[in-house]
Backbone as JSON, one array per atom type, in Angstrom:
{
  "sequence": "MRTEVPVAIAVISGFIILIAHFFNIAPIQAAATHLQDWGILIAAFAIVVSAANLLMVHIGRLSNQREEAWKKVNSVIVIGLFLATAVTGVIGRDHHVFNWLYDRIMLPLGVTFVSMNMFYLVTAAFRAFRAQSLEASLLLGAGIIVLLGNAPVVEAFVPWFSKAATWVMGAPNMAAQRGLMIGAAIGAVQTGLRVICGLDRSYL",
  "N": [[156.67, 59.9, 46.81], [154.37, 61.4, 46.7], [155.05, 63.8, 47.86], [157.45, 64.57, 46.65], [156.99, 65.23, 43.92], [155.16, 67.55, 43.94], [156.91, 69.33, 45.33], [159.08, 69.45, 43.57], [157.82, 70.64, 41.35], [157.14, 73.14, 42.46], [159.72, 74.16, 43.07], [161.0, 74.25, 40.54], [159.24, 75.93, 39.12], [159.44, 78.24, 40.69], [162.18, 78.92, 40.31], [162.16, 79.46, 37.56], [160.42, 81.71, 37.38], [161.9, 83.48, 38.95], [164.35, 83.73, 37.56], [163.37, 84.78, 35.15], [162.6, 87.26, 36.02], [164.94, 88.69, 36.44], [166.59, 88.3, 34.25], [166.6, 88.71, 30.72], [165.7, 86.41, 28.95], [164.51, 84.76, 26.23], [163.19, 82.09, 26.0], [162.88, 81.51, 28.75], [161.37, 83.69, 29.58], [159.02, 83.22, 28.13], [158.23, 80.78, 29.27], [157.83, 81.62, 31.92], [155.68, 83.36, 31.55], [153.68, 81.55, 30.74], [153.52, 80.03, 33.08], [152.55, 81.96, 34.89], [150.06, 82.43, 33.72], [148.92, 79.91, 34.13], [148.84, 80.0, 36.9], [146.88, 81.96, 37.29], [144.67, 80.63, 36.2], [144.49, 78.45, 37.97], [143.9, 79.82, 40.34], [141.39, 80.87, 39.65], [139.98, 78.47, 39.38], [140.14, 77.62, 42.01], [138.47, 79.49, 43.21], [136.03, 78.68, 42.14], [135.83, 76.13, 43.3], [135.71, 76.85, 46.01], [133.29, 78.25, 46.01], [131.52, 76.16, 45.35], [131.93, 74.59, 47.62], [130.87, 76.3, 49.55], [128.14, 76.26, 48.85], [127.61, 73.52, 49.27], [128.0, 73.26, 52.02], [125.96, 74.88, 53.11], [123.68, 73.75, 51.96], [123.85, 71.23, 53.11], [123.4, 72.01, 55.73], [120.75, 72.76, 55.58], [119.53, 70.32, 55.07], [119.94, 68.99, 57.4], [118.33, 67.74, 60.11], [118.66, 68.32, 62.79], [119.59, 70.85, 62.94], [119.38, 74.27, 63.97], [116.56, 76.48, 63.57], [116.96, 79.2, 62.88], [119.5, 79.17, 61.8], [119.06, 77.72, 59.5], [117.46, 79.49, 58.12], [119.31, 81.56, 57.68], [121.04, 80.15, 55.98], [119.39, 79.75, 53.76], [119.09, 82.4, 52.92], [121.76, 83.03, 52.3], [122.3, 81.18, 50.21], [120.36, 81.96, 48.33], [121.09, 84.68, 47.77], [123.67, 84.24, 46.84], [123.25, 82.7, 44.49], [121.69, 84.5, 43.03], [123.48, 86.66, 42.7], [125.55, 85.35, 41.31], [124.28, 84.46, 38.93], [123.25, 86.86, 37.75], [125.67, 88.22, 37.58], [127.05, 86.69, 35.69], [125.42, 87.1, 33.48], [125.83, 89.82, 33.03], [127.73, 92.58, 34.22], [126.5, 94.99, 34.22], [123.9, 94.51, 34.69], [120.72, 95.24, 36.08], [119.76, 93.96, 38.38], [122.08, 92.85, 39.47], [123.55, 95.2, 40.03], [121.78, 96.3, 41.88], [121.92, 94.42, 43.98], [124.57, 94.77, 44.69], [124.72, 97.51, 45.39], [122.71, 97.78, 47.33], [123.06, 95.75, 49.18], [125.75, 94.61, 49.39], [127.46, 96.92, 49.71], [126.21, 98.28, 52.0], [126.62, 96.21, 53.91], [129.41, 96.11, 53.99], [129.99, 98.66, 55.03], [128.79, 98.34, 57.5], [130.37, 96.35, 58.71], [132.81, 97.74, 58.88], [132.02, 99.78, 60.62], [131.46, 98.26, 62.91], [134.03, 97.37, 63.47], [135.16, 99.71, 64.33], [134.5, 100.02, 67.03], [136.12, 98.1, 68.25], [138.58, 99.17, 67.52], [138.57, 101.56, 68.93], [138.53, 100.7, 71.62], [140.96, 99.31, 71.62], [142.71, 101.43, 71.09], [142.29, 102.9, 73.42], [143.41, 101.22, 75.33], [146.03, 101.17, 74.38], [146.85, 103.81, 74.59], [147.42, 104.34, 77.2], [149.53, 105.94, 79.29], [151.9, 104.41, 80.41], [154.52, 103.95, 80.04], [157.54, 105.18, 78.44], [157.39, 104.78, 75.66], [154.63, 104.39, 75.32], [153.76, 106.9, 76.14], [154.82, 108.55, 74.14], [153.38, 107.55, 71.98], [150.8, 108.24, 72.79], [151.0, 111.06, 72.83], [151.55, 111.57, 70.09], [149.21, 110.59, 68.96], [147.28, 112.34, 70.04], [148.1, 114.76, 68.89], [147.75, 114.26, 66.12], [145.02, 113.73, 66.12], [143.87, 116.16, 67.04], [144.93, 117.84, 65.13], [143.55, 117.2, 62.83], [141.04, 118.08, 63.31], [138.64, 120.36, 62.39], [137.8, 122.58, 63.96], [139.82, 122.95, 65.88], [141.95, 123.42, 64.15], [141.19, 125.87, 63.1], [141.53, 127.67, 65.2], [144.02, 127.07, 66.32], [146.46, 126.98, 64.33], [148.97, 125.72, 64.1], [148.69, 123.14, 64.97], [147.75, 121.6, 62.87], [149.96, 121.64, 61.14], [151.79, 120.3, 62.76], [150.56, 117.81, 62.95], [150.7, 117.01, 60.27], [153.48, 116.8, 60.03], [153.98, 114.71, 61.85], [152.63, 112.58, 60.6], [154.03, 112.53, 58.2], [156.77, 112.23, 58.74], [157.86, 110.63, 61.27], [155.8, 108.64, 61.27], [155.73, 107.78, 58.57], [158.32, 106.82, 58.37], [158.2, 104.64, 60.13], [156.29, 103.09, 58.78], [157.68, 102.51, 56.41], [159.74, 101.0, 57.47], [158.29, 98.77, 58.38], [157.32, 97.84, 55.89], [159.74, 97.2, 54.61], [160.62, 95.16, 56.31], [158.52, 93.3, 55.93], [158.91, 92.79, 53.21], [161.45, 91.6, 53.24], [160.83, 89.31, 54.72], [159.02, 88.11, 52.91], [160.75, 87.58, 50.77], [162.49, 85.78, 52.02], [160.69, 83.68, 52.6], [159.96, 82.98, 49.98], [162.46, 82.11, 48.97], [162.88, 79.91, 50.62], [160.8, 78.26, 49.74], [161.56, 77.9, 47.07], [163.97, 76.59, 47.41], [163.06, 74.25, 48.46], [162.75, 73.93, 51.18], [160.63, 74.91, 52.66], [157.59, 73.47, 53.02], [154.94, 73.97, 53.45], [152.76, 74.23, 51.79], [151.94, 71.77, 51.04]],
  "CA": [[156.25, 60.4, 45.49], [153.32, 62.39, 46.9], [155.65, 65.07, 48.24], [158.55, 64.95, 45.78], [156.51, 65.86, 42.69], [154.77, 68.95, 44.18], [158.08, 70.13, 45.69], [159.84, 69.68, 42.33], [157.09, 71.63, 40.55], [157.28, 74.46, 43.1], [161.1, 74.62, 42.95], [161.27, 74.59, 39.13], [158.46, 77.12, 38.78], [160.03, 79.39, 41.37], [163.42, 79.3, 39.65], [161.84, 80.06, 36.25], [159.9, 83.07, 37.62], [162.99, 84.3, 39.48], [165.29, 84.02, 36.48], [162.71, 85.66, 34.19], [162.5, 88.61, 36.58], [166.23, 89.37, 36.41], [167.28, 88.12, 32.97], [165.72, 88.75, 29.56], [165.95, 85.24, 28.12], [163.22, 84.55, 25.58], [162.48, 80.87, 26.43], [162.53, 81.62, 30.17], [160.28, 84.64, 29.66], [157.81, 82.55, 27.65], [157.83, 79.8, 30.29], [157.3, 82.36, 33.07], [154.34, 83.85, 31.18], [152.77, 80.41, 30.81], [153.32, 79.68, 34.49], [151.66, 82.96, 35.48], [148.71, 82.15, 33.22], [148.44, 78.74, 34.86], [148.51, 80.43, 38.25], [145.58, 82.64, 37.23], [143.65, 79.59, 36.0], [144.34, 77.69, 39.23], [143.19, 80.69, 41.29], [139.99, 80.9, 39.25], [139.4, 77.18, 39.73], [139.99, 77.59, 43.47], [137.27, 80.26, 43.54], [134.88, 77.83, 41.82], [135.77, 75.09, 44.33], [135.24, 77.46, 47.26], [131.86, 78.52, 45.86], [130.83, 74.88, 45.46], [131.99, 74.2, 49.03], [129.9, 77.13, 50.26], [126.8, 75.72, 48.59], [127.48, 72.21, 49.9], [127.89, 73.44, 53.47], [124.65, 75.42, 53.47], [122.68, 72.74, 51.61], [123.91, 70.24, 54.17], [122.76, 72.56, 56.93], [119.3, 72.72, 55.37], [119.05, 68.94, 55.14], [120.17, 68.46, 58.74], [117.13, 67.92, 60.93], [119.01, 68.8, 64.12], [120.06, 72.23, 62.87], [118.43, 75.25, 64.47], [115.76, 77.1, 62.51], [117.53, 80.47, 62.42], [120.65, 78.86, 60.95], [118.53, 77.33, 58.19], [117.03, 80.73, 57.46], [120.53, 82.2, 57.2], [121.53, 79.38, 54.85], [118.52, 80.05, 52.61], [119.44, 83.75, 52.46], [123.09, 82.97, 51.67], [122.2, 80.47, 48.93], [119.6, 82.79, 47.4], [121.89, 85.82, 47.33], [124.8, 83.73, 46.05], [122.77, 82.33, 43.15], [121.26, 85.71, 42.32], [124.68, 87.4, 42.3], [126.29, 84.59, 40.3], [123.55, 84.44, 37.65], [123.25, 88.2, 37.18], [127.03, 88.58, 37.23], [127.38, 86.02, 34.42], [124.67, 87.79, 32.42], [126.53, 91.08, 32.77], [127.91, 93.41, 35.41], [125.6, 96.15, 34.12], [122.53, 94.08, 34.94], [120.15, 96.06, 37.16], [119.67, 93.16, 39.61], [123.45, 92.77, 40.01], [123.86, 96.5, 40.63], [120.95, 96.47, 43.07], [122.5, 93.59, 45.04], [125.83, 95.36, 45.14], [124.5, 98.81, 46.02], [121.77, 97.72, 48.45], [123.42, 94.7, 50.15], [127.18, 94.5, 49.61], [128.01, 98.15, 50.27], [125.8, 98.47, 53.41], [127.28, 95.23, 54.77], [130.79, 96.54, 54.18], [129.99, 99.8, 55.96], [128.44, 97.81, 58.82], [131.55, 95.69, 59.27], [133.78, 98.77, 59.26], [131.5, 100.45, 61.81], [131.67, 97.37, 64.05], [135.46, 97.35, 63.8], [135.52, 100.94, 65.0], [134.41, 99.83, 68.47], [137.33, 97.4, 68.66], [139.71, 100.08, 67.39], [138.52, 102.54, 70.03], [138.98, 100.03, 72.85], [142.39, 99.03, 71.49], [143.41, 102.7, 71.26], [142.22, 103.27, 74.83], [144.42, 100.43, 76.06], [147.37, 101.52, 73.94], [147.18, 105.18, 74.94], [147.71, 104.5, 78.62], [150.92, 106.37, 79.39], [152.56, 103.66, 81.47], [155.93, 103.89, 79.71], [157.95, 106.25, 77.54], [156.85, 104.5, 74.32], [153.19, 104.66, 75.36], [153.58, 108.35, 76.22], [155.06, 109.08, 72.79], [152.23, 107.17, 71.16], [149.68, 109.06, 73.23], [151.21, 112.42, 72.34], [151.38, 111.61, 68.63], [147.79, 110.39, 68.67], [146.55, 113.57, 70.35], [148.46, 115.77, 67.89], [147.09, 113.93, 64.86], [143.57, 113.87, 66.31], [143.52, 117.58, 67.09], [145.33, 118.48, 63.88], [142.55, 116.92, 61.8], [139.76, 118.65, 63.72], [138.53, 121.72, 61.79], [137.67, 123.63, 64.98], [141.16, 123.2, 66.44], [142.77, 124.01, 63.1], [140.81, 127.26, 62.9], [142.04, 128.5, 66.29], [145.44, 126.76, 66.56], [146.89, 126.47, 63.03], [150.19, 124.91, 64.12], [148.34, 121.73, 65.21], [147.67, 120.94, 61.57], [151.33, 121.44, 60.66], [152.39, 119.26, 63.59], [149.98, 116.52, 62.55], [151.29, 116.67, 58.97], [154.85, 116.34, 60.26], [153.94, 113.39, 62.49], [152.25, 111.59, 59.59], [154.98, 112.49, 57.09], [158.14, 111.9, 59.14], [158.0, 109.38, 62.05], [154.86, 107.62, 60.85], [156.18, 107.24, 57.3], [159.52, 106.02, 58.63], [157.77, 103.35, 60.7], [155.65, 102.31, 57.72], [158.71, 101.99, 55.52], [160.41, 99.91, 58.17], [157.41, 97.59, 58.31], [157.3, 97.34, 54.51], [161.02, 96.54, 54.35], [160.61, 93.88, 57.03], [157.62, 92.38, 55.24], [159.54, 92.37, 51.95], [162.51, 90.63, 53.56], [160.16, 88.06, 55.08], [158.49, 87.49, 51.69], [161.89, 87.03, 50.04], [162.94, 84.59, 52.74], [159.72, 82.6, 52.38], [160.1, 82.54, 48.59], [163.69, 81.33, 48.83], [162.68, 78.62, 51.28], [159.97, 77.44, 48.86], [162.36, 77.55, 45.9], [164.98, 75.61, 47.83], [162.42, 73.04, 48.94], [162.81, 73.84, 52.64], [159.28, 75.19, 53.18], [156.62, 72.63, 52.33], [153.63, 74.18, 54.08], [151.7, 74.19, 50.78], [151.56, 70.37, 50.77]],
  "C": [[155.18, 61.48, 45.64], [153.9, 63.76, 47.23], [156.74, 65.52, 47.25], [158.08, 65.7, 44.54], [156.03, 67.29, 42.94], [155.95, 69.85, 44.54], [158.9, 70.44, 44.45], [159.15, 70.72, 41.45], [157.25, 73.03, 41.13], [158.69, 75.01, 42.93], [161.39, 75.06, 41.51], [160.51, 75.85, 38.73], [159.04, 78.36, 39.43], [161.32, 79.86, 40.72], [163.14, 79.97, 38.3], [161.34, 81.49, 36.42], [161.02, 83.99, 38.09], [163.97, 84.68, 38.39], [164.67, 84.98, 35.46], [162.6, 87.09, 34.7], [163.79, 89.39, 36.41], [166.94, 89.29, 35.05], [166.27, 88.05, 31.84], [166.1, 87.62, 28.6], [164.61, 84.79, 27.56], [162.53, 83.26, 26.01], [162.03, 80.93, 27.89], [161.36, 82.59, 30.34], [158.96, 84.01, 29.22], [157.3, 81.54, 28.68], [157.24, 80.49, 31.52], [155.9, 82.89, 32.78], [153.31, 82.72, 31.25], [152.49, 80.0, 32.25], [152.39, 80.67, 35.18], [150.22, 82.78, 35.0], [148.1, 80.94, 33.92], [148.06, 79.1, 36.29], [147.17, 81.14, 38.31], [144.46, 81.62, 37.07], [143.41, 78.79, 37.28], [143.59, 78.52, 40.27], [141.71, 80.76, 40.95], [139.29, 79.59, 39.6], [139.2, 77.07, 41.24], [138.77, 78.37, 43.91], [136.02, 79.42, 43.27], [134.71, 76.74, 42.89], [135.25, 75.65, 45.65], [133.75, 77.8, 47.19], [131.04, 77.24, 45.98], [130.82, 74.39, 46.91], [131.01, 75.01, 49.87], [128.48, 76.6, 50.08], [126.6, 74.38, 49.29], [127.29, 72.33, 51.41], [126.48, 73.9, 53.84], [123.52, 74.48, 53.05], [122.66, 71.62, 52.64], [123.27, 70.71, 55.46], [121.24, 72.53, 56.79], [118.75, 71.31, 55.49], [119.23, 68.31, 56.51], [118.96, 68.78, 59.62], [117.43, 68.5, 62.3], [119.46, 70.27, 64.12], [118.96, 73.18, 63.34], [117.77, 76.0, 63.31], [116.4, 78.38, 61.99], [118.76, 80.25, 61.56], [120.19, 78.43, 59.56], [118.05, 78.55, 57.42], [118.24, 81.48, 56.9], [121.1, 81.48, 55.98], [120.7, 79.64, 53.6], [118.87, 81.42, 52.04], [120.78, 83.73, 51.73], [123.01, 82.31, 50.3], [121.45, 81.32, 47.91], [120.4, 83.96, 46.87], [123.08, 85.38, 46.48], [124.36, 83.41, 44.62], [122.34, 83.57, 42.36], [122.46, 86.51, 41.84], [125.43, 86.68, 41.19], [125.6, 84.65, 38.94], [123.57, 85.81, 36.99], [124.65, 88.67, 36.82], [127.49, 87.93, 35.93], [126.66, 86.7, 33.26], [125.37, 89.1, 32.05], [126.6, 91.92, 34.02], [127.04, 94.65, 35.38], [124.15, 95.78, 34.36], [121.97, 94.81, 36.17], [120.03, 95.28, 38.46], [121.04, 93.05, 40.27], [123.83, 94.09, 40.69], [123.04, 96.74, 41.88], [121.51, 95.66, 44.24], [123.78, 94.21, 45.59], [125.59, 96.65, 45.93], [123.67, 98.72, 47.29], [122.17, 96.69, 49.51], [124.92, 94.7, 50.44], [127.76, 95.74, 50.26], [127.52, 98.42, 51.7], [126.45, 97.46, 54.36], [128.73, 95.62, 55.03], [130.9, 97.69, 55.15], [129.67, 99.32, 57.38], [129.64, 97.15, 59.48], [132.6, 96.71, 59.7], [133.32, 99.5, 60.53], [131.68, 99.58, 63.06], [133.13, 97.32, 64.46], [135.88, 98.61, 64.53], [135.46, 100.8, 66.52], [135.66, 99.11, 69.0], [138.56, 98.31, 68.56], [139.74, 101.09, 68.52], [139.0, 101.9, 71.33], [140.47, 99.71, 72.8], [143.2, 100.32, 71.66], [143.4, 103.15, 72.72], [143.26, 102.5, 75.65], [145.83, 100.84, 75.68], [147.81, 102.9, 74.4], [147.36, 105.4, 76.44], [149.21, 104.77, 78.79], [151.61, 105.69, 80.56], [154.05, 103.51, 81.21], [156.25, 105.03, 78.76], [157.37, 106.04, 76.15], [155.36, 104.8, 74.26], [152.92, 106.15, 75.43], [153.8, 109.01, 74.87], [153.89, 108.77, 71.86], [151.01, 108.0, 71.51], [149.81, 110.49, 72.71], [151.01, 112.55, 70.84], [149.92, 111.45, 68.25], [146.98, 111.65, 68.94], [146.84, 114.65, 69.31], [147.74, 115.51, 66.57], [145.58, 114.13, 64.98], [143.16, 115.33, 66.3], [143.87, 118.29, 65.79], [144.36, 118.26, 62.75], [141.17, 117.43, 62.17], [139.65, 120.07, 63.18], [138.46, 122.84, 62.83], [139.03, 123.99, 65.56], [142.05, 123.86, 65.41], [142.45, 125.48, 62.89], [141.42, 128.17, 63.97], [143.52, 128.28, 66.55], [146.01, 126.17, 65.27], [148.1, 125.55, 63.09], [149.9, 123.46, 64.44], [148.28, 120.96, 63.89], [149.06, 120.68, 61.01], [152.03, 120.34, 61.46], [151.86, 117.88, 63.21], [150.52, 116.07, 61.2], [152.7, 116.16, 59.14], [154.88, 114.95, 60.89], [153.61, 112.3, 61.47], [153.3, 111.45, 58.5], [156.38, 112.05, 57.48], [158.2, 110.61, 59.98], [157.04, 108.28, 61.62], [155.3, 106.97, 59.54], [157.44, 106.39, 57.48], [159.16, 104.66, 59.21], [157.11, 102.48, 59.64], [156.67, 101.73, 56.76], [159.49, 100.86, 56.17], [159.59, 98.62, 58.14], [157.38, 96.99, 56.91], [158.61, 96.64, 54.16], [161.09, 95.2, 55.06], [159.71, 92.86, 56.38], [158.22, 91.89, 53.94], [160.65, 91.36, 52.2], [161.91, 89.29, 53.95], [159.59, 87.34, 53.87], [159.61, 86.87, 50.86], [162.4, 85.76, 50.7], [162.0, 83.42, 52.53], [159.82, 82.06, 50.95], [161.34, 81.7, 48.38], [163.57, 79.97, 49.5], [161.82, 77.69, 50.42], [160.77, 76.97, 47.66], [163.39, 76.5, 46.24], [164.37, 74.32, 48.36], [162.42, 72.87, 50.44], [161.43, 74.07, 53.27], [158.28, 74.4, 52.36], [155.23, 72.78, 52.95], [152.47, 74.11, 53.09], [151.24, 72.77, 50.49], [150.36, 69.97, 51.63]]
}
């Protein structure tokens, strides 16, 4: 009974959404709209639960006597910023404290994470650009063309590099991206059909 009811709900909901997408049947459309609204409400409730879990984890860390001091300091900072953002966000998104937290903390942290990822991207590109095979050589050549084609100095002296980089990004790169998108779409359809048919029960 613990598994049959959730599977039945998922199968029925999936069939209703699927039928409403392809057929304009008023009762099915209304049911699909209600199901989508329920999905939004469940997602919002999940956010509340995750926020409560975040607070419980860090409060538990503060009450743990064996926890290291620097971890407790981090927990205090997390709890303080979370409460400040939540309270000012409820008051209004135009609140000066909310905007200050976003502009002075969230945006610099985002830029910091992207900057840190650049080091991993550079090392990954260095490993990938080793011309040890034909595919790696093609990747290396395309990377050099795109890199030089976007450099203003090279574009000023060798204009055809920019045209070559545009062609690489517009033809083979776009073809590969479309192939990946088609593959991802087919995988999503397959996963959805497995859920609708009751074969995939990973959500239990």
